[in-house]
Tab-separated table of C-alpha atoms in Angstrom:
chain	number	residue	atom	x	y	z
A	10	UNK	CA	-11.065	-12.973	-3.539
A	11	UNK	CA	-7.629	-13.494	-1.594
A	12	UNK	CA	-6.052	-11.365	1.334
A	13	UNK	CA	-2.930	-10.490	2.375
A	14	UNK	CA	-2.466	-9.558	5.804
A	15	UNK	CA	0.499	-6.925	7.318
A	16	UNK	CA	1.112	-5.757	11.036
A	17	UNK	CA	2.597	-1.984	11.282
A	18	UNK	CA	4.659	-0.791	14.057
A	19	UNK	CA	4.090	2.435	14.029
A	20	UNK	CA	1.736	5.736	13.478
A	21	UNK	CA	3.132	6.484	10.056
A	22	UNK	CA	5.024	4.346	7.851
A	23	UNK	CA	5.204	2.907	4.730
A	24	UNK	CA	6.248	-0.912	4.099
A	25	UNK	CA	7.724	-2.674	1.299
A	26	UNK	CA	4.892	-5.485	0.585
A	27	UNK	CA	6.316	-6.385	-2.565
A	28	UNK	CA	7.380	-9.732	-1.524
A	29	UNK	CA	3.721	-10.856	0.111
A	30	UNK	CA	2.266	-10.127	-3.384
A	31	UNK	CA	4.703	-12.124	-5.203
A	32	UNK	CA	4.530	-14.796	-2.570
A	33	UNK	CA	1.017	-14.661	-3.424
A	34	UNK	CA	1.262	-14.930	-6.970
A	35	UNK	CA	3.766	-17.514	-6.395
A	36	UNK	CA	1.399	-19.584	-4.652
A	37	UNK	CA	-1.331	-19.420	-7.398
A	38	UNK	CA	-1.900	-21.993	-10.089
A	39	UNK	CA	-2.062	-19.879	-13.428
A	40	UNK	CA	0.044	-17.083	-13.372
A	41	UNK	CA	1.705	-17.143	-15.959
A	42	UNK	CA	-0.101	-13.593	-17.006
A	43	UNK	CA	-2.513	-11.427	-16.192
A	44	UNK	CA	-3.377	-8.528	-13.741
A	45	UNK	CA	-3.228	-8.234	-9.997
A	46	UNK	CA	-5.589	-5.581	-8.288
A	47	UNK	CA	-4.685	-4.575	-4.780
A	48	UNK	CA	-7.170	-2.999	-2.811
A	49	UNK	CA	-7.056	-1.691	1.120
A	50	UNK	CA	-10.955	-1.734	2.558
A	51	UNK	CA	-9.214	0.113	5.314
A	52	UNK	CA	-10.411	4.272	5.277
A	53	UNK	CA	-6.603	5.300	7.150
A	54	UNK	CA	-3.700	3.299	4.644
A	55	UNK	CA	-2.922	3.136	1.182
A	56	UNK	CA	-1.518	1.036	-1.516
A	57	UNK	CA	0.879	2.845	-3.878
A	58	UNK	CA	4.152	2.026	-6.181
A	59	UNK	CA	7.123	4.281	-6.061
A	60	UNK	CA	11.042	4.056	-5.213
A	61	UNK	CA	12.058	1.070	-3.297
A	62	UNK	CA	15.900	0.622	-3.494
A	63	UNK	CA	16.240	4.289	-1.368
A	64	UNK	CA	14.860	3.850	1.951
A	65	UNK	CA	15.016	8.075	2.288
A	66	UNK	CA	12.031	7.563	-0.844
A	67	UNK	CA	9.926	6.360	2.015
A	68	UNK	CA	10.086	9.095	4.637
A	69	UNK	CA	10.499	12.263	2.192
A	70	UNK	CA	6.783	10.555	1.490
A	71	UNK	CA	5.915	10.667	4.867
A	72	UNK	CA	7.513	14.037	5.575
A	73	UNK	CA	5.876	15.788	2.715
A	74	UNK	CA	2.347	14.352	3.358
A	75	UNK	CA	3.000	15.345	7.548
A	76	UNK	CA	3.415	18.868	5.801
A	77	UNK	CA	0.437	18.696	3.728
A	78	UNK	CA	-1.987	17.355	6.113
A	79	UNK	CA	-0.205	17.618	10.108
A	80	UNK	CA	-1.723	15.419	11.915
A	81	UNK	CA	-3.029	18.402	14.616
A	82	UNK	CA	-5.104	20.409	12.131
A	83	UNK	CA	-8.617	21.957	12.326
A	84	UNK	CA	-10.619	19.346	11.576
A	85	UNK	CA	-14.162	19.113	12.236
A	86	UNK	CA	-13.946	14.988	11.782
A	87	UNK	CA	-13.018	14.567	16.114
A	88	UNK	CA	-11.575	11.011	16.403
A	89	UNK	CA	-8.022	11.910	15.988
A	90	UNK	CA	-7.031	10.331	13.289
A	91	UNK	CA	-8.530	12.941	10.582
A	92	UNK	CA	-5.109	13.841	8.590
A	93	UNK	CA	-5.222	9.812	8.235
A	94	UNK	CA	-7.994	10.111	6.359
A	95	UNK	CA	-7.098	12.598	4.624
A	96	UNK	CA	-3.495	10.932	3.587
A	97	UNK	CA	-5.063	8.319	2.601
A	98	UNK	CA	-7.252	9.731	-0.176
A	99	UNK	CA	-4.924	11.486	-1.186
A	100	UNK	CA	-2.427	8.306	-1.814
A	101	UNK	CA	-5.478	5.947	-2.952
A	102	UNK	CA	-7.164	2.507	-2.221
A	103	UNK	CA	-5.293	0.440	-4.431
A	104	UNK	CA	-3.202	-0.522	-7.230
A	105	UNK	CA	-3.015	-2.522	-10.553
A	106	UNK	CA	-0.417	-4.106	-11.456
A	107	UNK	CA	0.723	-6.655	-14.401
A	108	UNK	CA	2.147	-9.950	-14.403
A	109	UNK	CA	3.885	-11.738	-17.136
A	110	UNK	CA	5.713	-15.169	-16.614
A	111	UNK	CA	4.548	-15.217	-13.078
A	112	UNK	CA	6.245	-11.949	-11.856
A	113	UNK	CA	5.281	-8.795	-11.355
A	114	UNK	CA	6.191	-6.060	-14.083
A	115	UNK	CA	7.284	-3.306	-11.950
A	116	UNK	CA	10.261	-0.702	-12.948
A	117	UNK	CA	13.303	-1.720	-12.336
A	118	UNK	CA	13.112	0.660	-8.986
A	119	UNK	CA	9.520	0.709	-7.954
A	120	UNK	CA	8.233	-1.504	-5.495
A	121	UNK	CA	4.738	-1.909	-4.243
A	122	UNK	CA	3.585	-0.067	-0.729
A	123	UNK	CA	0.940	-0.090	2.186
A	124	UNK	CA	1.273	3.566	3.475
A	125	UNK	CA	-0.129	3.415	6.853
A	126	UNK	CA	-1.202	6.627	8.505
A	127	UNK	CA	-3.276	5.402	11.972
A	128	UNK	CA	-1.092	2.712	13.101
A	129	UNK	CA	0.396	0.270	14.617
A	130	UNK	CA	-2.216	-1.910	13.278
A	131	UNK	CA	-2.889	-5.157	11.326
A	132	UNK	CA	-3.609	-4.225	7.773
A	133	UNK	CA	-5.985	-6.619	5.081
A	134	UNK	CA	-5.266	-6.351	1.626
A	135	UNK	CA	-7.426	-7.607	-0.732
A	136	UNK	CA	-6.065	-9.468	-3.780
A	137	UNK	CA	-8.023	-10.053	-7.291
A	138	UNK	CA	-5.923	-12.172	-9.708
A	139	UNK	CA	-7.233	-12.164	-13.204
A	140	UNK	CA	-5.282	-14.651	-15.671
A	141	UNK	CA	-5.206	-14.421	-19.294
């Protein structure tokens, strides 16, 4: 298994990490085809896909999730970072993702995301490449 690694700057954001996978899969031997898995070990960020050519996409996420879950709530978990937690099961652990002729099939607007919710902090993705 590979890693990726990605510093945040702040509390809450969510960064475009689409070129570290395909730098990644660009620096493998067969991948030609196959499937990438994505996977954050990390209990307070995410991996999603959504909307990556509007930059608004991005912090209407983070709005609506500060909304959902505010980050000053009644929580019984007492380490401050609870609605993290929270934020980031509700987003998910990871993502699958295809690849044909070495890129990555993603819509022609979606773009591949580490939502992080208890930053600034360095990140490790986990990477599982499967060829065929």
């Amino acid at each position: 298994m590979d890693t990726i690694q990605i510093t945040t700057s702040q509390r809450e954001i969510v960064e475009d990490i689409t070129p570290l996978v395909q730098d990644y899969l660009d620096g493998q031997e067969e991948t030609k085809r196959g499937v990438l898995t994505l996977y954050s070990p990390h209990t307070t960020c995410a991996v999603t896909i959504n909307e990556g050519c509007d930059p608004h996409v991005a912090r209407d996420m983070i709005q609506a999730l500060r909304r959902l879950v505010p980050h000053k709530g009644d929580y019984r978990h007492a380490e401050g970072n609870s609605d993290a937690h929270v934020k980031t099961s509700l987003i998910g652990p990871s993502q699958q993702i295809l690849v044909e002729e070495g890129r990555l099939c993603l819509g022609t607007w979606q773009r591949i995301f580490l939502a992080e919710f208890d930053g600034p902090r360095t990140r490790t993705i986990w990477v599982h490449w499967v060829s065929g």
